[in-house]
Backbone as a ProteinNet text record, in pm:
[ID]
protein_1_A
[PRIMARY]
EILETAAAINDGSYYVEWSVNEKAALEVAAGASYAGARTLITMKQVGLNVASDPLMSLAYVGVKGGMVVVVADDPGPISSQTEQDTRHFARFSKLPVFDPSSPEEAYEMVKDAFKLSEEYGTPVLLRPTTRVCHGCASMDVGDERERHQPEGFVKDSKWVIFPRLSYQNHLKIEERNPVLGEKLSTYRFNTLTGTGRRGIATGGISYAYLREALGGANPRVLKIATPHPFPEKLALEFLHSVDEVM
[TERTIARY]
1172.3	1072	926.1	902.4	771.1	684.8	728.4	642.4	604.5	707.9	681.6	577.6	579	492.9	352.2	344.1	218.8	154.1	225.4	174.2	123.5	196	164.2	36.2	8.4	-106.9	-222.1	-207.9	-315.1	-447	-549	-680.6	-773.5	-711.7	-782.3	-830.6	-807.4	-852.7	-752.9	-639.4	-545.2	-467.5	-393.7	-321.6	-170.2	-100.3	48.3	105.3	214.1	283.9	434.2	519.7	655	680	761.4	794.8	937.9	964.3	1098	1215	1179.7	1271	1199.9	1267.6	1211.3	1140.6	1199.1	1138.1	1004.5	991.9	868.8	769.3	813.7	721.7	661.7	741	685.3	593.3	616.3	531	390.7	398.8	275.9	195.7	255	193.7	139.7	215	161.5	33.2	22.3	-103.4	-217.9	-191.9	-292.5	-332.6	-229.1	-263.4	-341.7	-321.8	-390.6	-544.4	-567.4	-706.9	-764.4	-683.5	-725.1	-699.4	-623.6	-594.3	-475.7	-475.6	-355.7	-253.5	-127.1	-24	99.5	173.3	299.3	401.2	516.2	619.2	744.4	807.4	923.6	1051.9	1158.5	1288.4	1401	1528.4	1643.1	1692.1	1790.7	1840.1	1899.9	1962.9	2018.4	1906.7	1786.6	1675.5	1617.4	1622.7	1574	1641.4	1778.6	1845.3	1775.4	1731.8	1660.3	1521.6	1460.4	1324.4	1318.6	1436.1	1441.5	1383.7	1384.4	1324.8	1179.9	1092.7	948.1	926.9	1008.8	979.8	993.6	1098.4	1116.2	1004.2	945	829.2	703.5	696.7	568.3	570.8	683.5	692.5	617.1	626.7	563.1	419.6	402	265.1	167.7	214.5	139.5	58.8	-19.6	-90.8	-229.4	-320.7	-455.6	-481.7	-454	-454.2	-326.8	-328.6	-206.2	-94.8	28.8	145.4	253.9	296.6	413.4	520.6	641.2	760	848.4	855.7	942	1077.9	1180.3	1318	1401.9	1440	1519.9	1660.9	1707.3	1857.3	1939.6	2064	2151.6	2283	2288.8	2408.7	2500.9	2622.2	2719	2825.5	2790.4	2664.4	2669.6	2559.1	2565.5	2527.6	2437.7	2402.8	2370.4	2447.2	2415.5	2548.8	2521.5	2647.5	2688.5	2594.4	2625.3	2572.5	2602.3	2551.5	2466.2	2396.5	2321.8	2224.7	2193.8	2102.8	1981.8	1869	1747.3	1700.4	1739.5	1704	1753.1	1872	1927.8	1840.8	1799.6	1712.9	1585.5	1528.3	1398.6	1423	1524.7	1550	1562.3	1642.2	1667.1	1533.6	1439.3	1317.9	1202.3	1237.4	1139.3	1026.8	1043.8	936.1	937.4	828.6	837.1	899.7	964.2	1023.1	1006	968.3	960	1071.8	1127.5	1248	1227.9	1168.2	1136.2	1256.9	1242.3	1347.6	1321.9	1207.8	1181.6	1064.5	1045.4	938.3	797.3	779.6	656.6	624.1	732.2	715.3	692.1	759.3	738.5	593.1	537.3	402.3	307.7	326.7	244.1	267.4	396	426.3	370.7	351.9	288.2	153	73.2	-53.7	-53.2	46.5	57.4	103.3	190.1	236	131.2	41.5	-71.9	-162	-184.9	-274.3	-213.3	-81.8	-7.9	-4.9	13.2	23.7	-120.6	-228.9	-362.5	-398.9	-355	-384.1	-321.5	-189.4	-111.6	-92.8	-150	-146.1	-4.7	82	222	266.2	366.9	429.7	505.3	513.3	578.7	679.8	800.6	905.9	901	925.2	942.2	1080.3	1162.2	1307	1336.9	1294.9	1345.6	1485.5	1568.4	1709.9	1725.2	1841.4	1871.7	1821.8	1851.8	1815	1667.3	1601.5	1460.3	1388.5	1438.5	1378.2	1396.8	1508.9	1531.4	1492.2	1443.5	1399.6	1253.8	1226.5	1098.1	1043.1	911.4	849.6	706.4	656.8	517.6	443.3	332.4	258.2	111.4	36.6	-113.1	-148.6	-223.8	-260.9	-410.2	-436.1	-575.1	-669.7	-781.3	-881.9	-952.9	-980	-1057.5	-961.9	-973.3	-889.9	-978	-941.9	-1012.8	-1008	-1121.4	-1130.2	-1134.9	-1030	-1018.5	-1072.4	-1171.1	-1243.2	-1192.1	-1119.8	-1061.6	-1177.2	-1160.5	-1264.1	-1259.4	-1142.5	-1127.2	-1056.4	-1004.3	-927.2	-1018.6	-991.7	-1066.8	-968.2	-1004.1	-915.5	-900.6	-771.6	-742.4	-605.3	-593.7	-464.5	-357.2	-378.9	-282	-184.4	-227.7	-153.5	-50.4	-55.6	40.8	133.5	248.5	338.5	407.7	339.5	392.9	474.9	581.6	660.5	595.7	492	421.9	358.4	292.1	235.5	343.6	456.1	565	611.2	619.9	671.7	572.9	445.3	341.7	338.1	351.8	355.2	488.9	590.6	717.6	695.3	625.1	601.1	514.3	416.1	330	404.7	502.1	581.4	664.6	726.3	801	724.2	597.4	508.3	456.4	445.4	396.1	489.3	616.8	708.4	734.5	746.5	772.4	639.3	526.2	401.1	395.4	438.7	438.2	548.1	661.5	763.1	709.2	627.1	565.8	469.6	394.1	296.3	356.5	475.8	546	616.1	634.5	700.9	613.4	487.6	405.7	371.1	437.2	415.6	455.7	386.1	401.3	537.5	598.3	728.4	848.8	826.3	925.4	920.5	1014.7	1007.8	1125.5	1094.1	1201.9	1177.4	1271.7	1269.7	1389.2	1383.7	1498.5	1525	1628.6	1660.1	1810.1	1847.1	1987.5	2020.4	2140.7	2192.8	2276	2288.4	2358.6	2259.7	2262.7	2157.9	2217.3	2142.8	2185.6	2072.8	2111.8	2017.6	2039.3	1928.7	1936	1817.4	1807.4	1689.8	1703.3	1590	1590.2	1643.9	1718	1769.5	1871.6	1945.1	2045	1978.8	1848.4	1785.7	1787	1754.7	1749.3	1885.8	1998.9	2134.9	2160.8	2114.7	2142.8	2070.6	1938.1	1868.2	1944.5	1996.1	2070	2193.4	2266.2	2392	2380.3	2266.9	2244.3	2214.3	2155.7	2121.5	2015.2	2044.3	1944.9	1961.6	2064.4	2080.7	1966.8	1936.7	1821.6	1851.6	1948.9	1983.1	1874.6	1886.2	1800.4	1815.2	1713.2	1724	1628.3	1669.3	1583.9	1584.8	1464.6	1454.8	1377.6	1432.6	1384.8	1324	1198.9	1137.1	1102.7	1100	1067.1	1175.5	1286.2	1399.2	1367.3	1263.3	1222.5	1075.5	1004.3	1042.5	1081.9	1191.8	1244	1161.9	1138.3	1054.8	1142.6	1152.2	1246.9	1202.3	1070.3	1016.1	1063.9	1043.6	1088.4	1236.6	1315.1	1458.7	1501.1	1440.6	1474.6	1447.8	1330.8	1305.9	1406.9	1457.4	1569.2	1693.3	1731.9	1852.7	1850.1	1738.1	1723.8	1729.9	1710.5	1705.5	1839.2	1937.1	2069.3	2184.9	2305.3	2423	2513.2	2507.3	2593.2	2515.7	2546.1	2470.6	2567.2	2534.2	2604.8	2515.8
-1322	-1421.3	-1371.9	-1254.9	-1208.9	-1195.4	-1123.5	-1096.1	-1215.6	-1310.8	-1431.3	-1516.6	-1523	-1604.5	-1534	-1407.8	-1331.4	-1350.7	-1357.6	-1375.6	-1522.3	-1615.7	-1758.1	-1798.4	-1740	-1783.2	-1682.5	-1584.3	-1486.4	-1550.1	-1526.6	-1573.6	-1471.5	-1367.6	-1261.9	-1156.5	-1161	-1055	-944.9	-952.2	-838.7	-835.3	-730.9	-708.9	-710.2	-776.3	-785.1	-733.1	-646.3	-597.8	-581.3	-613.9	-582.5	-451.3	-370.3	-238.6	-236.8	-138.2	-134.4	-115	-42.4	-22.4	10.3	24.2	49.5	186.5	280.1	411.5	414.7	354.1	341.2	262.8	152.9	76.6	157.4	236.8	314.6	422	474.5	580.7	519.1	401.1	335.2	302.1	258.2	231.2	351.2	464.3	593.5	629.1	610.4	643.4	560	426.9	338.5	379.7	412.9	455.2	584.9	685.7	806.1	767.7	658.6	621.3	534.9	507.8	441.5	288.7	245.9	97.9	68.3	-47.9	-92.3	-140.9	-100.4	-138.4	-187.2	-280.8	-335	-335	-277.1	-261.8	-342.9	-417.1	-500.6	-464.7	-459.8	-432.5	-476	-454.7	-482.9	-342.5	-340	-213.3	-130.6	-198.6	-112.6	-53.6	-124.7	-73.7	46.1	44.4	172.2	298.3	283.5	406.9	457.3	367	408.9	468.6	413.8	457.6	569.3	619	726.2	857	886	1019.7	1019.7	934.9	937.9	906.2	822.7	795.8	914.5	993.6	1112.5	1210.5	1223.5	1305.5	1247.2	1110.9	1049.2	1061.4	1075.6	1097.5	1224.3	1323.7	1451.9	1452.2	1403.8	1398.7	1308.4	1195	1097.5	1002.1	909.5	811.6	807.8	744.9	729.3	581.2	495.2	352.3	311.1	205.3	165.6	139.1	177	147.9	91.2	-34.7	-100.7	-118	-65.6	-82.6	-187.6	-298.6	-411.8	-395.7	-374.3	-355	-465	-564.4	-672.9	-639.2	-613.9	-585.3	-712.9	-697.5	-803.4	-792.5	-801.1	-791.2	-907.3	-873.7	-983.8	-925	-880.1	-910	-1040.9	-1108.2	-1243.6	-1245.7	-1145.2	-1147.9	-999.6	-911	-768	-688.5	-572	-479.4	-410.3	-390.9	-317.5	-384	-332	-377.9	-265.2	-185.3	-76.8	-116.3	-32.7	-56.1	30.9	-25.1	55.4	126.7	74.6	140.1	294.1	307.8	448.3	527.7	462.4	530.4	568.6	485.6	525.3	652.4	662.1	792.1	911.4	883.8	991.2	1041.5	952.5	979.4	1007.8	981.4	1008.7	915.1	793.6	694	585.6	524.7	407.2	289.2	200.8	84.7	-30.7	-146	-272.5	-358.8	-435.4	-511	-661.5	-742.8	-875.5	-957.2	-1047.5	-1135.3	-1289.3	-1299	-1439.7	-1428.9	-1536.9	-1533.6	-1514	-1569.8	-1552.5	-1411.3	-1334.8	-1191.9	-1115.2	-1151.4	-1075.8	-1085	-1202.6	-1224.4	-1130.6	-1131.8	-1045.8	-897.3	-862.5	-720	-657.7	-740.6	-691.2	-625.5	-709.5	-660.6	-539.8	-536.7	-421.1	-298.3	-323.6	-207	-138.2	-229	-164.6	-83.7	-138.3	-69.5	63.4	62.1	184.9	286	227.7	320.3	391.6	324	382.3	479.4	440.9	522.7	656.6	665.1	785.4	845	774.8	825.8	840.5	736.1	745	612.4	614.3	487.4	426.6	300	228.9	126.9	120.3	34.2	-97	-210.6	-336.1	-389.4	-430.4	-464.1	-606.5	-699.3	-840.7	-854.9	-911.2	-935.6	-1072.8	-1108.6	-1219.9	-1350.2	-1371.1	-1496.8	-1513.2	-1396.8	-1394	-1427.5	-1365.3	-1386	-1534.9	-1594	-1732.3	-1834.3	-1791.6	-1879.8	-1939	-2054.7	-2122.4	-2153.1	-2144.2	-2168.2	-2210.9	-2292.1	-2328.3	-2223.6	-2173.9	-2071.8	-2082.4	-2029.1	-2020.1	-1900.2	-1929.2	-1820.8	-1787.9	-1663.7	-1626.1	-1662.2	-1722.3	-1762.4	-1630.9	-1539.4	-1429.1	-1317.5	-1289.9	-1193.3	-1073.3	-957.7	-834.4	-788.3	-767.4	-727.3	-567	-516.3	-366.3	-307.8	-223.3	-161.6	-17.9	6.4	143.8	245.7	362.6	462.7	524.1	525.1	588.9	725.9	780.3	902.2	1018.6	1097.6	1225	1345.3	1430.8	1555.8	1627.8	1657.3	1722.9	1794.9	1916.8	1990.5	1932.4	1842.8	1778.2	1682.9	1639.5	1554.9	1636.6	1760.3	1842.3	1911.8	1873.8	1916.8	2044.2	2154.1	2283.7	2320	2410	2436	2470.5	2546.6	2581.8	2450.3	2370.8	2245.7	2154.5	2150.7	2069.7	2104.3	2240.5	2285.3	2246.8	2264.9	2232.8	2081.1	2007.8	1848.9	1813.8	1880.7	1848.8	1868.7	1982.5	2007.4	1897.2	1853	1749.9	1615.1	1581.1	1463.7	1472.8	1584.5	1606.3	1588.4	1625.5	1613.3	1466.5	1402.5	1263.8	1160.1	1170	1066.4	1038.6	1140.6	1114.1	1053.6	1083.6	1022.1	879.2	852.4	716.3	629	687.1	615.8	573.3	661.5	631.4	515.4	519.9	410.9	281	282.9	161.8	97.6	176.5	120.5	4.2	-1.8	-117.8	-206.5	-198	-284.5	-431	-531.4	-660.7	-723.8	-677.2	-737.8	-654.7	-540.2	-473.9	-532.6	-601	-672.5	-644.4	-666	-659.3	-791.3	-874.7	-1003.6	-1030.6	-1138	-1188.9	-1117.8	-1149.6	-1097.6	-1065.2	-1007.4	-978	-833.6	-793.1	-657.3	-632.7	-732.2	-725.6	-736	-641.6	-637.9	-648.3	-695.5	-704.5	-643	-546.7	-478.8	-531.3	-566.8	-628.9	-606.6	-662.3	-648	-717.7	-740.5	-803.8	-950.7	-987	-1128.4	-1146.7	-1047.5	-1061.2	-1121.9	-1093.1	-1145.9	-1297.7	-1349.9	-1502.3	-1560.6	-1488.9	-1536.5	-1536.4	-1435	-1413.4	-1521	-1556.7	-1657.2	-1789.9	-1820.4	-1941.6	-1952.3	-1838.1	-1835.2	-1845.1	-1785.6	-1786.9	-1928.3	-2013.1	-2141.3	-2133.8	-2172.8	-2171	-2050.2	-1964.4	-1843.6	-1750	-1664.6	-1570.1	-1429.5	-1361.5	-1230.1	-1132	-1000.8	-898.6	-870.6	-879.6	-863.4	-758	-653.4	-560	-588.3	-623.1	-653.9	-534.3	-477.8	-362.2	-419.5	-407.9	-452.1	-329.2	-208.5	-91.2	18.5	7.7	97.2	242.8	277.2	415.8	416.5	509.9	590.7	502.5	534.6	448.2	446.8	325.4	310.2	350.8	477.7	527.8	494.7	495.5	466	326.7	229.5	91.8	78.8	152.6	152	212.3	317.6	376.5	277.7	209.1	112.7	2.3	-38.2	-141.5	-91.7	41.5	96.4	109.8	147.2	172.4	40.5	-66.8	-203.5	-275.7	-224.8	-289.7	-199.9	-260.3	-195	-184.1	-287.3	-301.8	-334.5	-279.4	-313	-358.9	-466.4	-507.9	-485.9
-3811.5	-3846.8	-3824	-3761.9	-3724.3	-3847.9	-3950.7	-4066.1	-4144.8	-4161.7	-4237.5	-4162.5	-4027.6	-3952.3	-3954.6	-3942.2	-3945.3	-4081.5	-4186.8	-4325.5	-4342.1	-4286.9	-4299.2	-4225.7	-4117.2	-4033.9	-4054.2	-4148.1	-4161.6	-4199.3	-4117.7	-4150	-4226.8	-4261.8	-4333.4	-4240.9	-4113.9	-4019.1	-4004.2	-4062.3	-4063.5	-4196.9	-4217.8	-4344.5	-4319.8	-4410.7	-4400.2	-4524.8	-4507.8	-4623.4	-4596.2	-4702.3	-4698.5	-4768.3	-4708.5	-4767.8	-4824.7	-4913.4	-4973.2	-4868.7	-4757.8	-4649	-4525.2	-4411.3	-4276.1	-4273.1	-4333.9	-4336.8	-4403.5	-4520.9	-4590	-4515.8	-4442.7	-4360.4	-4254.6	-4183.7	-4075.8	-4122.8	-4235.5	-4296.9	-4340.7	-4400	-4430.6	-4308.1	-4208.9	-4078.7	-4016	-4034.6	-3969.3	-4032.3	-4167.9	-4237	-4186.5	-4166	-4111.7	-3972.2	-3889.6	-3751.3	-3737	-3835.4	-3835.4	-3859.4	-3935.4	-3960.8	-3849.4	-3743	-3625.6	-3623.4	-3723.9	-3725.3	-3636.9	-3574	-3496.8	-3594.7	-3569	-3656.9	-3578.1	-3647.4	-3586.3	-3698.4	-3672.3	-3768.7	-3715.8	-3804.1	-3754.8	-3825	-3750.5	-3809.4	-3708.8	-3746.1	-3653.1	-3620.7	-3527.1	-3481.5	-3586.6	-3693.6	-3806.2	-3887.2	-3891.7	-3959.3	-3889.2	-3756.1	-3689.3	-3737.8	-3768.2	-3823.7	-3952.2	-4033.5	-4158.2	-4124.4	-4019.3	-3983.7	-3892.4	-3852.6	-3741.1	-3784	-3912	-3951.5	-3923.5	-3974.3	-3943.1	-3796.4	-3731.2	-3589.1	-3508.1	-3525.7	-3441.1	-3458.2	-3580.6	-3598.2	-3530.2	-3547.1	-3493.5	-3339.1	-3277.9	-3132.7	-3091.4	-3175.3	-3155.5	-3201.1	-3329.8	-3384	-3305.3	-3266	-3194.3	-3300.1	-3245.4	-3327.9	-3269.5	-3348.1	-3301.3	-3273.7	-3374.4	-3353.7	-3282	-3202.2	-3132.3	-3239.3	-3203.4	-3294.9	-3207.8	-3246	-3181.6	-3283.2	-3247.7	-3333.9	-3274.8	-3340.8	-3283.3	-3344.3	-3262.3	-3300.3	-3243.3	-3318.8	-3266.3	-3263.9	-3135	-3114.8	-3120.7	-3158.2	-3174.2	-3097.5	-2959.4	-2893.1	-2937.9	-2962.4	-3012.1	-3095.6	-3219.3	-3289	-3355.8	-3369.6	-3430.1	-3571.3	-3610.3	-3750.4	-3797	-3745.8	-3773	-3799	-3851.7	-3871	-3745.8	-3653.8	-3532.4	-3401.8	-3289	-3166.6	-3093.5	-3172.9	-3114.5	-3015.8	-2923.5	-2812.7	-2819.1	-2857.6	-2875.2	-2748.1	-2636.7	-2511.2	-2513.5	-2566.9	-2581.6	-2680.9	-2786	-2883.4	-2829.4	-2731.7	-2669.3	-2589.5	-2518.2	-2444.5	-2539.9	-2649.8	-2752.1	-2817.5	-2843.1	-2902.8	-2804.7	-2676.8	-2561	-2571.6	-2633	-2647.5	-2544	-2498.7	-2410.6	-2485.6	-2409.2	-2466.3	-2373	-2424.7	-2346.6	-2376.6	-2279.3	-2297.7	-2242.1	-2315.5	-2265.7	-2234.3	-2131.2	-2094	-2140.9	-2208.7	-2257.3	-2354.4	-2435.8	-2540.9	-2472.7	-2356.1	-2288.6	-2255.3	-2210.4	-2174.8	-2301	-2412	-2533.4	-2580.8	-2563.7	-2601.3	-2525.1	-2395.6	-2307.4	-2333.2	-2355.2	-2373.9	-2498.6	-2601	-2726.3	-2688.3	-2615.2	-2577.8	-2485	-2393	-2305.9	-2379.2	-2483	-2558.2	-2641.6	-2695.5	-2776.6	-2680.2	-2563.4	-2465.9	-2434.8	-2398.9	-2364	-2476.5	-2597.8	-2717	-2737.8	-2719.9	-2735.5	-2624.9	-2499.9	-2393.5	-2395.4	-2445.7	-2439.7	-2587.9	-2682.2	-2821.7	-2876.4	-2850.6	-2888.2	-2948.8	-3033.9	-3067.9	-2958.6	-2946.6	-2833.1	-2900.4	-2838	-2890.9	-2813.4	-2875.5	-2820.8	-2867.2	-2769.4	-2794.2	-2758	-2844	-2814.4	-2872	-2787.8	-2830.6	-2896.6	-2952.8	-3034.4	-2960.4	-2841.3	-2775.9	-2745.9	-2725.1	-2709	-2841.1	-2948.2	-3085	-3129.7	-3089	-3143.1	-3035	-2921.1	-2813.8	-2847.3	-2790.7	-2800.5	-2666.4	-2648.7	-2517.9	-2542.1	-2451.1	-2451.4	-2368.7	-2414.2	-2338.6	-2371.7	-2280.2	-2301.6	-2390.1	-2494.9	-2586	-2564.6	-2542.1	-2516.6	-2632.2	-2602.5	-2705.5	-2763.8	-2667.3	-2710.1	-2757.3	-2895.8	-2956.9	-2985.6	-2939.8	-2952	-3101.6	-3155.3	-3297.5	-3299.7	-3345.1	-3334.4	-3469.5	-3458.3	-3576.7	-3591.5	-3700.5	-3722.2	-3742.1	-3693.7	-3709.7	-3848	-3905.2	-4035.1	-4017.8	-4123.5	-4112.5	-4089.8	-3985.4	-3962.2	-3971	-4060.4	-4086.4	-3957.1	-3925.9	-3800.6	-3815.3	-3769.4	-3784.5	-3706.4	-3610.1	-3531.1	-3609.7	-3733.5	-3811.7	-3898.9	-3889	-3958.2	-3852	-3847.8	-3728.9	-3756.7	-3747.4	-3753.9	-3629.8	-3638.6	-3522.3	-3391.2	-3397.9	-3272.9	-3204.2	-3295.5	-3240.6	-3190.8	-3263.1	-3214.5	-3078	-3055.2	-2924.6	-2817.4	-2844	-2743.2	-2713.5	-2816.9	-2795.6	-2719.9	-2745.9	-2673.8	-2521.6	-2486.8	-2345.5	-2285.5	-2365.8	-2321.3	-2293.2	-2389.9	-2371.9	-2244.1	-2217.4	-2099.7	-1972.4	-1979.2	-1867.7	-1843.5	-1960.6	-1970.6	-1915.8	-1955	-1925.9	-1775.7	-1690.7	-1548.9	-1491.6	-1536.9	-1489.5	-1537.6	-1656	-1710	-1638	-1603.9	-1524.4	-1390.4	-1324	-1193.1	-1212.3	-1312.3	-1341.6	-1371	-1441.2	-1482.1	-1359.4	-1250.2	-1130.3	-1076.8	-1110.7	-1061.1	-1176.5	-1285.4	-1400	-1362.9	-1399.9	-1345.7	-1386.3	-1490.4	-1527.6	-1474	-1414.2	-1334.8	-1192.7	-1155.5	-1021.8	-932.2	-805.5	-698.3	-616.9	-622.6	-555.3	-470	-389.4	-319.5	-180	-119.5	9.9	25.8	139.6	160.3	130.9	167	160	30.6	-46.7	-174.7	-283.7	-381.2	-480.7	-617	-712.8	-851.6	-937.6	-1017.2	-1111.7	-1250.3	-1320.7	-1448.3	-1532.1	-1647.4	-1732.1	-1861.1	-1925.9	-2061.4	-2054.5	-2154.9	-2160.9	-2054.3	-2007.4	-1903.1	-1776.6	-1758.2	-1632.6	-1644.3	-1765.3	-1782.9	-1760.1	-1806.4	-1773	-1625.1	-1559.4	-1416.9	-1339.7	-1369.3	-1289.6	-1310.6	-1434.4	-1453.4	-1378.5	-1376.3	-1300	-1145.4	-1100.6	-954.1	-894	-982.7	-934.2	-823.4	-703	-586.5	-511	-538.5	-459.7	-476.5	-378.7	-391.1	-344.4	-402.4	-360.7	-403.3	-348.9	-395.2	-543.1	-627.6	-771.2	-823.9	-884.2	-948.8	-1101.3	-1154	-1296	-1358.2	-1458.4	-1537.2	-1667.1	-1692.1	-1818.6	-1905.3	-1844.1	-1919.7	-1892.7	-1973	-1940.2	-1961.8	-2037.7	-2055.3	-2081.8	-2012.1	-1905	-1787.5	-1721.1	-1620.1	-1491.6	-1438	-1319	-1189.4	-1178.6	-1074.3	-932	-908.6	-773.1	-728	-822.3	-784.5	-765.8	-854.1	-836.4	-700.6	-658.3	-532.1	-417.1	-426.6	-325.3	-318	-435.3	-442.3	-374.2	-410.8	-361.7	-208.8	-154.8	-13	66.3	1.2	68.7	66.3	6.3	-9.3	22	52.6	81.7	-37.1	-122.8	-235.4	-357.8	-471.2	-593.8	-706.4	-771.2	-889.6	-1010
[MASK]
++++++++++++++++++++++++++++++++++++++++++++++++++++++++++++++++++++++++++++++++++++++++++++++++++++++++++++++++++++++++++++++++++++++++++++++++++++++++++++++++++++++++++++++++++++++++++++++++++++++++++++++++++++++++++++++++++++++++++++++++++++++

C-alpha cells in the first residue's frame, strides 16, 4: 500500500511513478540517485528477485542521493509465492538492512535508513513483514520535513563499474561493514533488556509476538533490528550475561 498512499497524499513536493517491473523501478531510481535525489523503491520479496541484477551492481557502484529499497517479506506465506527472507539477501548483497518490529519502528527506520544511505553512499534495505505492513498505530509525525535539493548529475567515472573499480569497491565494502556493525551495536532499536541468566534472542515482528507471550515476565532479551551488518558487540554482551539462550 506504500505507493498508493504516497500518490494519494502527494502535495507536489515529490515524484511518484509505477514501473513495468521491479528491475525497471530500481534502475529508474538509480538514475535519480546518481543526480542526488532521494529515492524509495517498493516491492515484495519475490520482486527483489526481479530487481536483484541492478541491486547487486548498485551495491558496488554506490549512490549519491539516499536510496531505500523497501522489501515487504511475507512469512507464511499469506499472499505470496514464496517465504523468502530478505535478511539473507542483505548478507548476499553485503547491504545494510533494517527489520522493524512495529509500524512505529518502520516510520523511524525510514528516516534512519536514508541517513545511513547518504552517509555511506550505499542502497539500504528496509524489511517490513506482513503483520507490520498491515498493522496500524497512532504515532507522532514530525512537523519539520527536510526538503532535499538534488545537486544534479555530475559526470564521474565511478558510475561506470569497470572490473578494476569493482574490485576496489568490493574491498571498501568489506572494510565498511564491520565498522558499520560496530556502530549499529548502539543503534536505538537494537536493545538488550531484562534480567536473569536465561536469554532470548529475537528480532523484527517476532519481538512483538515474544512480548505478548511473555506477559509480565522479564527475561534477558536481545532484540536485533539491523540483522546486517550484524551488531556483534551487542550480541556478545548478551551472550556473556546469560547461561542459556533461546
